[in-house]
PDB file of C-alpha atoms in Angstrom:
ATOM      1  CA  UNK R   1      40.540  40.361 134.520  1.00  0.00           C
ATOM      2  CA  UNK R   2      43.026  40.746 131.682  1.00  0.00           C
ATOM      3  CA  UNK R   3      44.599  44.201 131.714  1.00  0.00           C
ATOM      4  CA  UNK R   4      47.308  44.317 129.070  1.00  0.00           C
ATOM      5  CA  UNK R   5      47.365  48.018 128.264  1.00  0.00           C
ATOM      6  CA  UNK R   6      49.480  50.106 125.908  1.00  0.00           C
ATOM      7  CA  UNK R   7      51.299  52.523 128.193  1.00  0.00           C
ATOM      8  CA  UNK R   8      52.525  54.879 125.475  1.00  0.00           C
ATOM      9  CA  UNK R   9      50.938  57.023 122.774  1.00  0.00           C
ATOM     10  CA  UNK R  10      53.158  55.367 120.160  1.00  0.00           C
ATOM     11  CA  UNK R  11      53.978  51.678 120.558  1.00  0.00           C
ATOM     12  CA  UNK R  12      55.967  49.178 118.532  1.00  0.00           C
ATOM     13  CA  UNK R  13      56.673  48.647 115.789  1.00  0.00           C
ATOM     14  CA  UNK R  14      55.283  45.154 116.189  1.00  0.00           C
ATOM     15  CA  UNK R  15      54.751  42.326 113.723  1.00  0.00           C
ATOM     16  CA  UNK R  16      51.008  42.209 113.067  1.00  0.00           C
ATOM     17  CA  UNK R  17      49.370  38.985 111.906  1.00  0.00           C
ATOM     18  CA  UNK R  18      47.283  40.950 109.429  1.00  0.00           C
ATOM     19  CA  UNK R  19      49.177  44.154 108.617  1.00  0.00           C
ATOM     20  CA  UNK R  20      52.925  43.480 108.659  1.00  0.00           C
ATOM     21  CA  UNK R  21      55.370  45.759 110.525  1.00  0.00           C
ATOM     22  CA  UNK R  22      52.948  48.010 112.371  1.00  0.00           C
ATOM     23  CA  UNK R  23      53.640  51.172 114.360  1.00  0.00           C
ATOM     24  CA  UNK R  24      50.777  51.593 116.815  1.00  0.00           C
ATOM     25  CA  UNK R  25      49.052  54.851 117.691  1.00  0.00           C
ATOM     26  CA  UNK R  26      47.026  54.974 120.914  1.00  0.00           C
ATOM     27  CA  UNK R  27      44.652  57.925 121.272  1.00  0.00           C
ATOM     28  CA  UNK R  28      43.128  56.500 124.434  1.00  0.00           C
ATOM     29  CA  UNK R  29      44.470  56.732 127.997  1.00  0.00           C
ATOM     30  CA  UNK R  30      47.844  55.121 128.641  1.00  0.00           C
ATOM     31  CA  UNK R  31      46.639  53.949 132.065  1.00  0.00           C
ATOM     32  CA  UNK R  32      43.064  52.816 131.353  1.00  0.00           C
ATOM     33  CA  UNK R  33      40.573  51.776 128.715  1.00  0.00           C
ATOM     34  CA  UNK R  34      37.868  53.786 126.916  1.00  0.00           C
ATOM     35  CA  UNK R  35      35.644  51.914 124.487  1.00  0.00           C
ATOM     36  CA  UNK R  36      32.082  51.831 123.203  1.00  0.00           C
ATOM     37  CA  UNK R  37      32.284  48.032 123.185  1.00  0.00           C
ATOM     38  CA  UNK R  38      33.289  45.769 126.072  1.00  0.00           C
ATOM     39  CA  UNK R  39      34.336  42.671 124.133  1.00  0.00           C
ATOM     40  CA  UNK R  40      34.737  39.440 126.051  1.00  0.00           C
ATOM     41  CA  UNK R  41      37.900  38.688 124.063  1.00  0.00           C
ATOM     42  CA  UNK R  42      39.630  42.092 124.308  1.00  0.00           C
ATOM     43  CA  UNK R  43      43.319  41.804 125.203  1.00  0.00           C
ATOM     44  CA  UNK R  44      43.040  45.148 127.034  1.00  0.00           C
ATOM     45  CA  UNK R  45      40.495  43.695 129.451  1.00  0.00           C
ATOM     46  CA  UNK R  46      37.045  44.940 130.419  1.00  0.00           C
ATOM     47  CA  UNK R  47      36.036  48.587 130.617  1.00  0.00           C
ATOM     48  CA  UNK R  48      35.383  48.154 134.348  1.00  0.00           C
ATOM     49  CA  UNK R  49      39.101  48.436 135.069  1.00  0.00           C
ATOM     50  CA  UNK R  50      38.723  52.195 134.626  1.00  0.00           C
ATOM     51  CA  UNK R  51      39.060  55.020 132.111  1.00  0.00           C
ATOM     52  CA  UNK R  52      42.434  56.194 133.322  1.00  0.00           C
ATOM     53  CA  UNK R  53      43.650  59.766 133.099  1.00  0.00           C
ATOM     54  CA  UNK R  54      41.989  60.841 129.863  1.00  0.00           C
ATOM     55  CA  UNK R  55      42.454  60.854 126.108  1.00  0.00           C
ATOM     56  CA  UNK R  56      45.774  61.862 124.616  1.00  0.00           C
ATOM     57  CA  UNK R  57      45.925  65.415 123.253  1.00  0.00           C
ATOM     58  CA  UNK R  58      46.167  65.934 119.507  1.00  0.00           C
ATOM     59  CA  UNK R  59      49.374  67.939 119.908  1.00  0.00           C
ATOM     60  CA  UNK R  60      50.969  65.216 122.047  1.00  0.00           C
ATOM     61  CA  UNK R  61      50.045  62.541 119.512  1.00  0.00           C
ATOM     62  CA  UNK R  62      51.602  64.531 116.662  1.00  0.00           C
ATOM     63  CA  UNK R  63      54.832  65.206 118.548  1.00  0.00           C
ATOM     64  CA  UNK R  64      55.177  61.595 119.717  1.00  0.00           C
ATOM     65  CA  UNK R  65      54.501  60.226 116.242  1.00  0.00           C
ATOM     66  CA  UNK R  66      56.948  62.588 114.540  1.00  0.00           C
ATOM     67  CA  UNK R  67      59.665  61.792 117.076  1.00  0.00           C
ATOM     68  CA  UNK R  68      59.227  58.050 116.481  1.00  0.00           C
ATOM     69  CA  UNK R  69      59.159  58.389 112.691  1.00  0.00           C
ATOM     70  CA  UNK R  70      62.344  60.503 112.811  1.00  0.00           C
ATOM     71  CA  UNK R  71      63.997  57.850 114.971  1.00  0.00           C
ATOM     72  CA  UNK R  72      62.971  55.040 112.611  1.00  0.00           C
ATOM     73  CA  UNK R  73      64.157  57.044 109.596  1.00  0.00           C
ATOM     74  CA  UNK R  74      67.572  57.528 111.162  1.00  0.00           C
ATOM     75  CA  UNK R  75      67.826  53.795 111.938  1.00  0.00           C
ATOM     76  CA  UNK R  76      66.707  52.775 108.453  1.00  0.00           C
ATOM     77  CA  UNK R  77      63.618  51.024 109.830  1.00  0.00           C
ATOM     78  CA  UNK R  78      60.512  51.422 107.669  1.00  0.00           C
ATOM     79  CA  UNK R  79      57.019  50.565 108.946  1.00  0.00           C
ATOM     80  CA  UNK R  80      54.543  48.868 106.649  1.00  0.00           C
ATOM     81  CA  UNK R  81      51.667  50.561 108.391  1.00  0.00           C
ATOM     82  CA  UNK R  82      50.751  53.194 110.991  1.00  0.00           C
ATOM     83  CA  UNK R  83      47.891  51.655 112.942  1.00  0.00           C
ATOM     84  CA  UNK R  84      45.345  53.371 115.163  1.00  0.00           C
ATOM     85  CA  UNK R  85      44.485  50.841 117.861  1.00  0.00           C
ATOM     86  CA  UNK R  86      45.437  50.933 121.548  1.00  0.00           C
ATOM     87  CA  UNK R  87      43.343  50.954 124.710  1.00  0.00           C
ATOM     88  CA  UNK R  88      39.842  51.156 123.278  1.00  0.00           C
ATOM     89  CA  UNK R  89      38.007  52.758 120.357  1.00  0.00           C
ATOM     90  CA  UNK R  90      40.115  55.405 118.562  1.00  0.00           C
ATOM     91  CA  UNK R  91      37.172  57.135 116.867  1.00  0.00           C
ATOM     92  CA  UNK R  92      35.888  58.256 120.280  1.00  0.00           C
ATOM     93  CA  UNK R  93      38.557  60.964 120.282  1.00  0.00           C
ATOM     94  CA  UNK R  94      36.844  64.335 119.629  1.00  0.00           C
ATOM     95  CA  UNK R  95      39.672  65.381 117.279  1.00  0.00           C
ATOM     96  CA  UNK R  96      39.917  62.079 115.457  1.00  0.00           C
ATOM     97  CA  UNK R  97      39.656  63.554 111.957  1.00  0.00           C
ATOM     98  CA  UNK R  98      42.272  66.217 112.702  1.00  0.00           C
ATOM     99  CA  UNK R  99      44.635  63.567 114.086  1.00  0.00           C
ATOM    100  CA  UNK R 100      44.145  61.486 110.941  1.00  0.00           C
ATOM    101  CA  UNK R 101      45.068  64.559 108.879  1.00  0.00           C
ATOM    102  CA  UNK R 102      48.225  65.060 110.988  1.00  0.00           C
ATOM    103  CA  UNK R 103      49.163  61.405 110.576  1.00  0.00           C
ATOM    104  CA  UNK R 104      48.756  61.419 106.806  1.00  0.00           C
ATOM    105  CA  UNK R 105      50.909  64.552 106.632  1.00  0.00           C
ATOM    106  CA  UNK R 106      53.687  62.933 108.699  1.00  0.00           C
ATOM    107  CA  UNK R 107      53.420  59.645 106.819  1.00  0.00           C
ATOM    108  CA  UNK R 108      53.834  61.475 103.510  1.00  0.00           C
ATOM    109  CA  UNK R 109      56.899  63.297 104.850  1.00  0.00           C
ATOM    110  CA  UNK R 110      58.768  60.372 106.394  1.00  0.00           C
ATOM    111  CA  UNK R 111      57.493  57.073 104.955  1.00  0.00           C
ATOM    112  CA  UNK R 112      55.223  57.734 101.949  1.00  0.00           C
ATOM    113  CA  UNK R 113      54.965  54.025 101.158  1.00  0.00           C
ATOM    114  CA  UNK R 114      53.503  53.183 104.569  1.00  0.00           C
ATOM    115  CA  UNK R 115      49.768  52.683 104.913  1.00  0.00           C
ATOM    116  CA  UNK R 116      47.571  54.366 107.505  1.00  0.00           C
ATOM    117  CA  UNK R 117      45.191  51.910 109.140  1.00  0.00           C
ATOM    118  CA  UNK R 118      42.402  52.275 111.665  1.00  0.00           C
ATOM    119  CA  UNK R 119      41.040  49.367 113.707  1.00  0.00           C
ATOM    120  CA  UNK R 120      37.539  50.416 114.738  1.00  0.00           C
ATOM    121  CA  UNK R 121      34.432  48.757 116.113  1.00  0.00           C
ATOM    122  CA  UNK R 122      32.312  50.907 113.740  1.00  0.00           C
ATOM    123  CA  UNK R 123      30.084  52.315 116.472  1.00  0.00           C
ATOM    124  CA  UNK R 124      30.907  55.916 115.501  1.00  0.00           C
ATOM    125  CA  UNK R 125      30.677  55.736 111.712  1.00  0.00           C
ATOM    126  CA  UNK R 126      27.351  57.590 111.682  1.00  0.00           C
ATOM    127  CA  UNK R 127      29.268  60.689 112.876  1.00  0.00           C
ATOM    128  CA  UNK R 128      30.184  62.815 109.821  1.00  0.00           C
ATOM    129  CA  UNK R 129      33.746  63.646 110.901  1.00  0.00           C
ATOM    130  CA  UNK R 130      34.513  60.011 111.692  1.00  0.00           C
ATOM    131  CA  UNK R 131      33.059  58.849 108.382  1.00  0.00           C
ATOM    132  CA  UNK R 132      35.114  61.479 106.554  1.00  0.00           C
ATOM    133  CA  UNK R 133      38.317  60.531 108.379  1.00  0.00           C
ATOM    134  CA  UNK R 134      37.924  56.818 107.753  1.00  0.00           C
ATOM    135  CA  UNK R 135      37.454  57.464 104.054  1.00  0.00           C
ATOM    136  CA  UNK R 136      40.898  59.138 103.996  1.00  0.00           C
ATOM    137  CA  UNK R 137      42.928  56.242 105.376  1.00  0.00           C
ATOM    138  CA  UNK R 138      44.408  53.362 103.387  1.00  0.00           C
ATOM    139  CA  UNK R 139      42.990  50.575 105.534  1.00  0.00           C
ATOM    140  CA  UNK R 140      39.591  51.354 107.029  1.00  0.00           C
ATOM    141  CA  UNK R 141      39.198  48.190 109.119  1.00  0.00           C
ATOM    142  CA  UNK R 142      35.786  47.853 110.743  1.00  0.00           C
ATOM    143  CA  UNK R 143      34.501  45.151 113.060  1.00  0.00           C
ATOM    144  CA  UNK R 144      31.557  42.880 112.300  1.00  0.00           C
ATOM    145  CA  UNK R 145      31.569  39.861 114.613  1.00  0.00           C
ATOM    146  CA  UNK R 146      27.986  38.849 113.854  1.00  0.00           C
ATOM    147  CA  UNK R 147      24.969  39.890 111.819  1.00  0.00           C
ATOM    148  CA  UNK R 148      22.686  39.370 114.839  1.00  0.00           C
ATOM    149  CA  UNK R 149      22.110  41.996 117.517  1.00  0.00           C
ATOM    150  CA  UNK R 150      21.823  39.424 120.288  1.00  0.00           C
ATOM    151  CA  UNK R 151      25.171  37.858 119.393  1.00  0.00           C
ATOM    152  CA  UNK R 152      26.929  41.221 119.187  1.00  0.00           C
ATOM    153  CA  UNK R 153      25.481  42.146 122.575  1.00  0.00           C
ATOM    154  CA  UNK R 154      26.885  38.904 124.001  1.00  0.00           C
ATOM    155  CA  UNK R 155      30.331  39.039 122.387  1.00  0.00           C
ATOM    156  CA  UNK R 156      30.955  42.795 122.026  1.00  0.00           C
ATOM    157  CA  UNK R 157      28.659  44.244 124.711  1.00  0.00           C
ATOM    158  CA  UNK R 158      28.022  47.655 123.089  1.00  0.00           C
ATOM    159  CA  UNK R 159      27.294  50.374 125.628  1.00  0.00           C
ATOM    160  CA  UNK R 160      24.822  52.045 123.271  1.00  0.00           C
ATOM    161  CA  UNK R 161      21.272  51.019 124.282  1.00  0.00           C
ATOM    162  CA  UNK R 162      19.880  51.634 120.783  1.00  0.00           C
ATOM    163  CA  UNK R 163      22.541  49.541 119.037  1.00  0.00           C
ATOM    164  CA  UNK R 164      21.313  47.055 116.426  1.00  0.00           C
ATOM    165  CA  UNK R 165      23.169  44.900 113.934  1.00  0.00           C
ATOM    166  CA  UNK R 166      20.771  46.042 111.232  1.00  0.00           C
ATOM    167  CA  UNK R 167      21.729  49.700 111.710  1.00  0.00           C
ATOM    168  CA  UNK R 168      25.419  48.781 111.850  1.00  0.00           C
ATOM    169  CA  UNK R 169      25.217  46.919 108.548  1.00  0.00           C
ATOM    170  CA  UNK R 170      23.274  49.781 106.974  1.00  0.00           C
ATOM    171  CA  UNK R 171      25.958  52.262 108.086  1.00  0.00           C
ATOM    172  CA  UNK R 172      28.746  50.017 106.781  1.00  0.00           C
ATOM    173  CA  UNK R 173      27.089  50.016 103.370  1.00  0.00           C
ATOM    174  CA  UNK R 174      27.550  53.799 103.176  1.00  0.00           C
ATOM    175  CA  UNK R 175      31.295  53.367 102.574  1.00  0.00           C
ATOM    176  CA  UNK R 176      30.472  51.939  99.133  1.00  0.00           C
ATOM    177  CA  UNK R 177      33.099  49.250  99.519  1.00  0.00           C
ATOM    178  CA  UNK R 178      35.863  51.508 100.858  1.00  0.00           C
ATOM    179  CA  UNK R 179      36.407  49.373 103.949  1.00  0.00           C
ATOM    180  CA  UNK R 180      37.811  46.109 105.240  1.00  0.00           C
ATOM    181  CA  UNK R 181      35.598  43.926 107.410  1.00  0.00           C
ATOM    182  CA  UNK R 182      37.331  42.250 110.341  1.00  0.00           C
ATOM    183  CA  UNK R 183      35.629  39.393 112.183  1.00  0.00           C
ATOM    184  CA  UNK R 184      36.689  37.484 115.281  1.00  0.00           C
ATOM    185  CA  UNK R 185      35.384  33.901 115.342  1.00  0.00           C
ATOM    186  CA  UNK R 186      35.220  32.112 118.680  1.00  0.00           C
ATOM    187  CA  UNK R 187      33.142  29.816 120.831  1.00  0.00           C
ATOM    188  CA  UNK R 188      32.722  29.068 124.506  1.00  0.00           C
ATOM    189  CA  UNK R 189      30.541  30.539 127.248  1.00  0.00           C
ATOM    190  CA  UNK R 190      30.054  33.840 129.052  1.00  0.00           C
ATOM    191  CA  UNK R 191      27.815  34.627 132.028  1.00  0.00           C
ATOM    192  CA  UNK R 192      26.174  31.240 131.671  1.00  0.00           C
ATOM    193  CA  UNK R 193      25.365  31.740 127.980  1.00  0.00           C
ATOM    194  CA  UNK R 194      26.759  29.808 125.033  1.00  0.00           C
ATOM    195  CA  UNK R 195      28.991  31.852 122.742  1.00  0.00           C
ATOM    196  CA  UNK R 196      29.455  30.640 119.162  1.00  0.00           C
ATOM    197  CA  UNK R 197      29.435  32.812 116.049  1.00  0.00           C
ATOM    198  CA  UNK R 198      30.496  29.920 113.798  1.00  0.00           C
ATOM    199  CA  UNK R 199      27.151  28.096 113.640  1.00  0.00           C
ATOM    200  CA  UNK R 200      25.503  27.622 110.225  1.00  0.00           C
ATOM    201  CA  UNK R 201      22.901  30.269 111.122  1.00  0.00           C
ATOM    202  CA  UNK R 202      25.607  32.758 112.104  1.00  0.00           C
ATOM    203  CA  UNK R 203      27.787  32.140 109.047  1.00  0.00           C
ATOM    204  CA  UNK R 204      24.851  32.343 106.618  1.00  0.00           C
ATOM    205  CA  UNK R 205      23.788  35.701 108.077  1.00  0.00           C
ATOM    206  CA  UNK R 206      27.387  36.979 108.121  1.00  0.00           C
ATOM    207  CA  UNK R 207      27.840  36.099 104.457  1.00  0.00           C
ATOM    208  CA  UNK R 208      24.559  37.806 103.625  1.00  0.00           C
ATOM    209  CA  UNK R 209      25.801  40.933 105.443  1.00  0.00           C
ATOM    210  CA  UNK R 210      29.053  40.850 103.468  1.00  0.00           C
ATOM    211  CA  UNK R 211      27.106  40.813 100.224  1.00  0.00           C
ATOM    212  CA  UNK R 212      25.229  43.929 101.332  1.00  0.00           C
ATOM    213  CA  UNK R 213      28.377  45.744 102.510  1.00  0.00           C
ATOM    214  CA  UNK R 214      30.674  44.661  99.625  1.00  0.00           C
ATOM    215  CA  UNK R 215      33.986  45.324 101.430  1.00  0.00           C
ATOM    216  CA  UNK R 216      37.229  45.437  99.440  1.00  0.00           C
ATOM    217  CA  UNK R 217      38.638  42.755 101.728  1.00  0.00           C
ATOM    218  CA  UNK R 218      37.644  40.538 104.657  1.00  0.00           C
ATOM    219  CA  UNK R 219      39.944  39.640 107.554  1.00  0.00           C
ATOM    220  CA  UNK R 220      38.929  36.761 109.788  1.00  0.00           C
ATOM    221  CA  UNK R 221      40.821  35.714 112.866  1.00  0.00           C
ATOM    222  CA  UNK R 222      40.426  33.802 116.097  1.00  0.00           C
ATOM    223  CA  UNK R 223      41.810  34.027 119.616  1.00  0.00           C
ATOM    224  CA  UNK R 224      45.587  34.416 119.759  1.00  0.00           C
ATOM    225  CA  UNK R 225      46.120  36.062 123.167  1.00  0.00           C
ATOM    226  CA  UNK R 226      44.713  35.801 126.677  1.00  0.00           C
ATOM    227  CA  UNK R 227      41.136  37.029 127.024  1.00  0.00           C
ATOM    228  CA  UNK R 228      39.238  38.514 129.990  1.00  0.00           C
ATOM    229  CA  UNK R 229      36.594  35.788 129.609  1.00  0.00           C
ATOM    230  CA  UNK R 230      38.522  32.581 130.210  1.00  0.00           C
ATOM    231  CA  UNK R 231      35.865  30.162 128.910  1.00  0.00           C
ATOM    232  CA  UNK R 232      36.542  30.903 125.231  1.00  0.00           C
ATOM    233  CA  UNK R 233      38.005  28.583 122.599  1.00  0.00           C
ATOM    234  CA  UNK R 234      40.182  29.159 119.568  1.00  0.00           C
ATOM    235  CA  UNK R 235      38.544  28.053 116.312  1.00  0.00           C
ATOM    236  CA  UNK R 236      40.604  25.383 114.499  1.00  0.00           C
ATOM    237  CA  UNK R 237      42.421  26.480 111.339  1.00  0.00           C
ATOM    238  CA  UNK R 238      40.492  23.980 109.218  1.00  0.00           C
ATOM    239  CA  UNK R 239      37.157  25.527 110.199  1.00  0.00           C
ATOM    240  CA  UNK R 240      38.478  29.057 109.739  1.00  0.00           C
ATOM    241  CA  UNK R 241      39.633  28.199 106.236  1.00  0.00           C
ATOM    242  CA  UNK R 242      36.256  26.629 105.447  1.00  0.00           C
ATOM    243  CA  UNK R 243      34.522  29.884 106.465  1.00  0.00           C
ATOM    244  CA  UNK R 244      36.981  31.855 104.347  1.00  0.00           C
ATOM    245  CA  UNK R 245      36.359  29.613 101.343  1.00  0.00           C
ATOM    246  CA  UNK R 246      32.631  30.280 101.520  1.00  0.00           C
ATOM    247  CA  UNK R 247      33.296  34.029 101.440  1.00  0.00           C
ATOM    248  CA  UNK R 248      35.798  33.616  98.595  1.00  0.00           C
ATOM    249  CA  UNK R 249      33.158  31.753  96.607  1.00  0.00           C
ATOM    250  CA  UNK R 250      31.093  34.935  96.781  1.00  0.00           C
ATOM    251  CA  UNK R 251      33.986  36.915  95.289  1.00  0.00           C
ATOM    252  CA  UNK R 252      35.604  38.346  98.420  1.00  0.00           C
ATOM    253  CA  UNK R 253      39.327  38.531  99.105  1.00  0.00           C
ATOM    254  CA  UNK R 254      39.782  36.911 102.517  1.00  0.00           C
ATOM    255  CA  UNK R 255      42.803  36.660 104.819  1.00  0.00           C
ATOM    256  CA  UNK R 256      42.839  34.148 107.666  1.00  0.00           C
ATOM    257  CA  UNK R 257      44.744  34.380 110.956  1.00  0.00           C
ATOM    258  CA  UNK R 258      44.193  31.117 112.797  1.00  0.00           C
TER     259      UNK R 258
END
């Protein structure tokens, strides 16, 4: 089982393939994983490794972030982005909106040109406070790895019994384009089942979903790090670019990390 965890509230800055110089913010445990998905490609491993010692307190997050921003300011190091990611799903934090407000306040004080980004699996966007918070950030990056419920259940393993791709897509439409769709493309096998969200059927349905959601941007990527499921394959750059070109033909701005 892969268990690369972020052991601090604030981590980095790191060079992100998609976001530039990114200072990470982890609201989840520093010694475990808490997520509403259990993705077979997650670099933090499976949820079964344990929830750790609990979510980080709002006050601790604010202090840790301000200390790091002060340090970077003194060193003349400017982040491109402050990114909520870490050991699971950040929107599970009960004070997520308040923490977003704190972060925007600190960003404006120390590095007003930096963007605030959230990497989310979109399972909590039906919650009013989460929806409100995500509409405040610069980069509202939401996951859509397939337009089919059965594929999402195989790749992302949502722990919500009532989860459906149809409801997810409907909820994503409520942002009225104020979002970025992020999709992981991969193939291989898991628990004896074939995994491949790059088939013609999958891509056609994904493109149809994009046209319903109308995101401001689309980010597609493939495996770059070790994964808890070992029988997964990286999608070749040529195929990734072909998928991107189909989305661009429909008028979408698409970035590719292959």
